[in-house]
Short mmCIF file of C-alpha atoms and ligand atoms in Angstrom, two decimals:
data_model
loop_
_atom_site.label_atom_id
_atom_site.label_comp_id
_atom_site.label_asym_id
_atom_site.label_seq_id
_atom_site.Cartn_x
_atom_site.Cartn_y
_atom_site.Cartn_z
CA UNK A 16 -21.45 106.96 -42.09
CA UNK A 17 -23.01 104.35 -39.43
CA UNK A 18 -20.85 102.81 -37.18
CA UNK A 19 -21.01 99.06 -36.09
CA UNK A 20 -22.24 98.68 -32.35
CA UNK A 21 -20.51 96.02 -30.18
CA UNK A 22 -23.21 94.69 -27.56
CA UNK A 23 -22.64 92.71 -24.81
CA UNK A 24 -25.40 90.06 -24.66
CA UNK A 25 -25.01 89.04 -20.94
CA UNK A 26 -24.01 85.80 -19.49
CA UNK A 27 -27.13 83.72 -20.52
CA UNK A 28 -30.90 84.87 -18.96
CA UNK A 29 -32.16 86.71 -22.02
CA UNK A 30 -33.50 89.33 -19.86
CA UNK A 31 -29.80 90.33 -18.57
CA UNK A 32 -28.85 92.13 -21.94
CA UNK A 33 -28.90 95.83 -21.06
CA UNK A 34 -31.95 98.30 -22.14
CA UNK A 35 -29.59 99.60 -24.54
CA UNK A 36 -28.26 96.76 -25.75
CA UNK A 37 -31.85 95.56 -26.49
CA UNK A 38 -32.80 98.83 -28.26
CA UNK A 39 -30.27 98.45 -30.84
CA UNK A 40 -30.78 95.03 -31.26
CA UNK A 41 -34.28 95.47 -32.22
CA UNK A 42 -33.38 98.22 -34.67
CA UNK A 43 -30.71 96.15 -36.28
CA UNK A 44 -30.98 95.25 -39.99
CA UNK A 45 -27.75 92.92 -39.70
CA UNK A 46 -26.80 91.22 -36.40
CA UNK A 47 -23.56 88.80 -36.14
CA UNK A 48 -23.83 87.05 -33.03
CA UNK A 49 -21.45 84.52 -31.28
CA UNK A 50 -23.40 81.65 -31.77
CA UNK A 51 -21.34 78.96 -29.66
CA UNK A 52 -22.19 80.62 -26.25
CA UNK A 53 -25.02 83.49 -26.49
CA UNK A 54 -28.46 82.46 -26.08
CA UNK A 55 -30.36 81.96 -29.01
CA UNK A 56 -33.32 83.40 -27.63
CA UNK A 57 -31.90 86.68 -27.94
CA UNK A 58 -32.59 86.88 -31.26
CA UNK A 59 -36.17 86.97 -31.05
CA UNK A 60 -35.65 90.71 -30.02
CA UNK A 61 -34.65 91.05 -33.60
CA UNK A 62 -36.82 93.01 -36.34
CA UNK A 63 -38.49 90.56 -38.84
CA UNK A 64 -36.14 90.50 -42.36
CA UNK A 65 -32.97 90.78 -40.00
CA UNK A 66 -29.94 89.53 -41.45
CA UNK A 67 -28.53 87.05 -39.01
CA UNK A 68 -25.04 85.10 -38.83
CA UNK A 69 -23.59 83.06 -36.52
CA UNK A 70 -19.96 83.78 -36.30
CA UNK A 71 -19.19 80.42 -34.85
CA UNK A 72 -18.83 79.45 -38.47
CA UNK A 73 -16.83 82.56 -39.53
CA UNK A 74 -13.22 83.49 -39.79
CA UNK A 75 -12.27 87.48 -39.08
CA UNK A 76 -12.14 88.32 -42.89
CA UNK A 77 -16.04 86.74 -43.23
CA UNK A 78 -17.12 88.65 -40.23
CA UNK A 79 -15.22 91.96 -41.50
CA UNK A 80 -17.18 91.21 -44.98
CA UNK A 81 -20.31 91.48 -43.51
CA UNK A 82 -19.60 94.36 -41.57
CA UNK A 83 -18.57 96.50 -44.13
CA UNK A 84 -21.22 95.42 -46.75
CA UNK A 85 -24.07 96.21 -44.20
CA UNK A 86 -22.11 99.28 -43.51
CA UNK A 87 -21.84 100.41 -46.92
CA UNK A 88 -25.46 99.86 -47.71
CA UNK A 89 -27.02 102.15 -44.75
CA UNK A 90 -27.69 99.17 -42.48
CA UNK A 91 -27.58 99.29 -38.40
CA UNK A 92 -25.12 96.52 -37.96
CA UNK A 93 -25.02 95.08 -34.42
CA UNK A 94 -22.32 92.47 -33.37
CA UNK A 95 -23.51 90.47 -30.74
CA UNK A 96 -20.97 88.81 -27.85
CA UNK A 97 -21.46 86.87 -25.01
CA UNK A 98 -21.12 88.20 -21.76
CA UNK A 99 -18.98 91.57 -22.00
CA UNK A 100 -16.87 91.72 -24.83
CA UNK A 101 -13.79 93.20 -22.79
CA UNK A 102 -13.26 90.07 -21.35
CA UNK A 103 -11.91 87.25 -23.94
CA UNK A 104 -14.03 88.99 -26.42
CA UNK A 105 -11.29 89.65 -29.79
CA UNK A 106 -13.03 92.66 -29.88
CA UNK A 107 -9.99 94.25 -30.39
CA UNK A 108 -8.92 92.46 -33.21
CA UNK A 109 -12.17 93.38 -35.51
CA UNK A 110 -12.29 96.89 -34.65
CA UNK A 111 -8.68 97.23 -36.33
CA UNK A 112 -10.08 95.32 -39.17
CA UNK A 113 -12.47 98.16 -39.66
CA UNK A 114 -10.54 100.89 -38.66
CA UNK A 115 -8.78 99.71 -42.09
CA UNK A 116 -12.02 100.44 -44.17
CA UNK A 117 -12.28 103.59 -41.91
CA UNK A 118 -15.16 102.10 -40.17
CA UNK A 119 -16.25 103.25 -36.73
CA UNK A 120 -17.78 101.40 -33.76
CA UNK A 121 -19.50 102.02 -30.28
CA UNK A 122 -19.53 99.76 -27.49
CA UNK A 123 -22.91 98.69 -25.22
CA UNK A 124 -21.42 96.36 -22.20
CA UNK A 125 -22.88 93.73 -21.25
CA UNK A 126 -22.79 91.31 -17.94
CA UNK A 127 -19.95 89.42 -18.03
CA UNK A 128 -20.28 85.68 -16.54
CA UNK A 129 -18.03 86.15 -13.77
CA UNK A 130 -20.63 88.83 -12.52
CA UNK A 131 -23.75 86.18 -13.56
CA UNK A 132 -21.98 83.24 -11.74
CA UNK A 133 -21.47 85.71 -8.56
CA UNK A 134 -24.94 86.27 -8.84
CA UNK A 135 -25.79 82.67 -9.07
CA UNK A 136 -23.93 81.68 -5.84
CA UNK A 137 -24.84 85.03 -3.99
CA UNK A 138 -21.57 85.94 -3.21
CA UNK A 139 -19.31 89.12 -3.11
CA UNK A 140 -15.75 88.56 -4.28
CA UNK A 141 -14.74 91.59 -2.17
CA UNK A 142 -15.46 90.30 1.31
CA UNK A 143 -13.57 92.93 3.93
CA UNK A 144 -10.46 91.60 5.26
CA UNK A 145 -10.66 88.17 3.23
CA UNK A 146 -10.04 89.70 -0.19
CA UNK A 147 -10.13 93.24 -1.95
CA UNK A 148 -9.02 92.21 -5.33
CA UNK A 149 -10.49 89.82 -8.01
CA UNK A 150 -8.14 88.01 -10.37
CA UNK A 151 -9.61 87.01 -13.88
CA UNK A 152 -7.70 84.82 -15.67
CA UNK A 153 -7.19 81.75 -17.85
CA UNK A 154 -4.98 78.92 -18.17
CA UNK A 155 -3.19 78.70 -21.27
CA UNK A 156 -4.59 76.71 -23.93
CA UNK A 157 -4.42 76.76 -27.97
CA UNK A 158 -3.80 80.72 -27.05
CA UNK A 159 -0.82 81.42 -24.75
CA UNK A 160 -0.77 83.16 -21.89
CA UNK A 161 1.94 85.42 -20.80
CA UNK A 162 4.54 83.64 -18.53
CA UNK A 163 4.41 86.44 -16.24
CA UNK A 164 0.47 85.59 -15.78
CA UNK A 165 1.08 82.01 -14.52
CA UNK A 166 -1.90 80.65 -12.52
CA UNK A 167 0.91 79.67 -10.08
CA UNK A 168 2.02 83.00 -9.91
CA UNK A 169 -1.06 84.74 -8.77
CA UNK A 170 -1.88 81.62 -6.72
CA UNK A 171 0.27 83.12 -4.34
CA UNK A 172 -1.88 86.50 -3.47
CA UNK A 173 -4.52 84.18 -2.20
CA UNK A 174 -6.98 86.27 -3.64
CA UNK A 175 -10.36 85.96 -5.29
CA UNK A 176 -9.97 84.65 -8.53
CA UNK A 177 -12.02 83.47 -11.40
CA UNK A 178 -10.68 81.43 -14.29
CA UNK A 179 -12.11 81.23 -17.31
CA UNK A 180 -11.79 79.11 -20.66
CA UNK A 181 -9.93 76.42 -18.37
CA UNK A 182 -12.68 73.68 -17.00
CA UNK A 183 -11.78 71.33 -19.63
CA UNK A 184 -8.15 71.21 -17.90
CA UNK A 185 -9.61 71.45 -14.11
CA UNK A 186 -6.88 69.04 -12.60
CA UNK A 187 -3.74 70.88 -13.96
CA UNK A 188 -5.54 74.54 -13.03
CA UNK A 189 -5.97 72.76 -9.42
CA UNK A 190 -2.47 71.30 -9.33
CA UNK A 191 -1.32 75.01 -10.08
CA UNK A 192 -3.19 77.02 -7.52
CA UNK A 193 -2.29 74.51 -4.98
CA UNK A 194 1.61 74.62 -6.22
CA UNK A 195 1.23 78.32 -6.17
CA UNK A 196 0.21 78.93 -2.75
CA UNK A 197 -3.89 78.30 -1.96
CA UNK A 198 -4.02 75.86 0.83
CA UNK A 199 -5.73 72.54 -0.10
CA UNK A 200 -8.98 73.71 1.85
CA UNK A 201 -9.28 76.82 -0.14
CA UNK A 202 -13.23 76.94 -1.15
CA UNK A 203 -13.95 76.64 -4.76
CA UNK A 204 -16.80 76.27 -6.88
CA UNK A 205 -17.62 75.63 -10.72
CA UNK A 206 -20.66 77.35 -12.09
CA UNK A 207 -21.47 75.97 -15.89
CA UNK A 208 -23.43 78.01 -17.76
CA UNK A 209 -24.47 80.77 -14.99
CA UNK A 210 -28.20 82.28 -15.64
CA UNK A 211 -29.17 79.76 -18.06
CA UNK A 212 -32.02 77.29 -17.24
CA UNK A 213 -29.52 74.27 -17.14
CA UNK A 214 -27.32 76.09 -14.90
CA UNK A 215 -25.14 73.78 -12.68
CA UNK A 216 -23.50 74.96 -9.65
CA UNK A 217 -20.62 72.37 -7.64
CA UNK A 218 -19.18 73.57 -4.40
CA UNK A 219 -16.50 72.59 -2.93
CA UNK A 220 -12.60 73.14 -1.84
CA UNK A 221 -9.30 72.85 -4.10
CA UNK A 222 -9.29 69.18 -2.60
CA UNK A 223 -12.23 67.91 -4.03
CA UNK A 224 -13.59 70.00 -6.72
CA UNK A 225 -11.93 68.03 -9.75
CA UNK A 226 -13.71 64.85 -8.74
CA UNK A 227 -17.01 66.67 -8.05
CA UNK A 228 -16.55 68.67 -11.84
CA UNK A 229 -15.55 65.03 -13.52
CA UNK A 230 -18.83 63.42 -11.70
CA UNK A 231 -21.22 66.01 -12.94
CA UNK A 232 -19.34 65.67 -16.43
CA UNK A 233 -18.45 69.64 -16.98
CA UNK A 234 -16.03 70.08 -19.24
CA UNK A 235 -17.13 73.92 -21.17
CA UNK A 236 -19.12 77.01 -20.49
CA UNK A 237 -17.98 77.19 -16.99
CA UNK A 238 -15.67 79.20 -14.64
CA UNK A 239 -13.88 77.89 -11.84
CA UNK A 240 -14.12 80.35 -8.74
CA UNK A 241 -11.34 79.95 -5.88
CA UNK A 242 -10.66 82.00 -2.87
CA UNK A 243 -12.32 82.44 0.91
CA UNK A 244 -14.93 84.90 -0.49
CA UNK A 245 -16.74 81.09 -0.82
CA UNK A 246 -16.03 80.48 2.89
CA UNK A 247 -18.02 81.31 5.96
CA UNK A 248 -15.71 84.22 7.33
CA UNK A 249 -16.87 87.39 6.75
CA UNK A 250 -16.08 90.86 8.27
CA UNK A 251 -18.33 94.13 8.29
CA UNK A 252 -17.71 96.77 5.94
CA UNK A 253 -16.72 100.30 7.22
CA UNK A 254 -19.47 101.68 4.50
CA UNK A 255 -22.02 100.73 6.56
CA UNK A 256 -20.60 101.33 9.88
CA UNK A 257 -22.61 103.30 12.52
CA UNK A 258 -19.27 104.58 14.08
CA UNK A 259 -17.82 105.26 10.42
CA UNK A 260 -18.59 108.76 9.16
CA UNK A 261 -18.14 109.86 5.77
CA UNK A 262 -19.29 112.40 2.96
CA UNK A 263 -22.41 111.18 3.02
CA UNK A 264 -23.29 110.67 6.98
CA UNK A 265 -22.06 112.27 9.80
N1 SAH B 17 -16.48 87.54 -22.70
C1 SAH B 17 -17.19 86.80 -22.23
C2 SAH B 17 -16.32 85.42 -22.14
C3 SAH B 17 -16.19 84.57 -23.42
S1 SAH B 17 -14.76 83.33 -23.38
C4 SAH B 17 -17.83 86.73 -20.76
O1 SAH B 17 -17.77 88.18 -20.73
O2 SAH B 17 -18.29 85.93 -19.96
C5 SAH B 17 -15.95 81.83 -23.09
C6 SAH B 17 -15.72 81.52 -21.62
O3 SAH B 17 -16.51 82.39 -20.61
C7 SAH B 17 -16.30 80.66 -21.54
O4 SAH B 17 -15.52 79.13 -21.76
C8 SAH B 17 -16.42 80.02 -20.05
O5 SAH B 17 -15.36 79.85 -19.15
C9 SAH B 17 -17.00 81.48 -19.88
N2 SAH B 17 -18.45 81.48 -19.95
C10 SAH B 17 -19.29 82.43 -20.75
N3 SAH B 17 -20.85 82.10 -20.35
C11 SAH B 17 -20.93 81.37 -19.33
C12 SAH B 17 -21.50 81.32 -18.44
N4 SAH B 17 -23.10 81.70 -18.25
N5 SAH B 17 -21.53 80.56 -17.42
C13 SAH B 17 -20.21 80.15 -17.34
N6 SAH B 17 -19.22 80.59 -17.47
C14 SAH B 17 -19.26 81.01 -18.79
#
């Protein structure tokens, strides 16, 4: 039996889908796409007559029904999700529903927006000796966050942090980050619609980023990035150090 193909659409730019994802999309008979976030120009890759469903208007049962009907009719079914589905992709519940119908799935990864945003800014999250970890998180909204994952608790590490789904509450986010341990002069950036034509980048510090973001009128489809990786300080890596020998270089 056919499987449902979960495909990461990438962050926006229609060329940022993988070649493999693109190929499956061109072959699809049925596509369920996340219309609120993906670039609809990606649907131009679909063949004529491909059945398109915008999941923004559907609940889980309706999405499952489209999957099941498509698979039972022997069609190629694609679920096109924004960025990569492993980050806030609600993929788990979809595959669990499919399992109830004995329908399998496979996955083609996508470029997550936190990677698109780093590319747009031209930054490295893991600058040697500045930060070697990236925390991907969100503030609780209508979806709760487990209590052990508070922004305050993560802030004590003062490492690179990318905060999804939270720009609408940026005052509160910044308050928690400072309360948790980041100094006020820590660099911060907000990237709206990374890799889209109307992308916006706001750079500042925890002290002034809220005002700048409000002034720009950004409250959704954006990431909050925090940490000294956005600053001027850097160190050389061991990897390309001529005095440093490793497996491929002696
Ligand atoms: N699976 C997606 C995230 C889905 S959650 C991914 O891997 O990127 C939706 C949130 O992702 C948005 O609220 C926003 O915080 C972020 N987001 C998605 N696309 C974005 C983009 N192009 N630029 C900035 N943020 C984006």
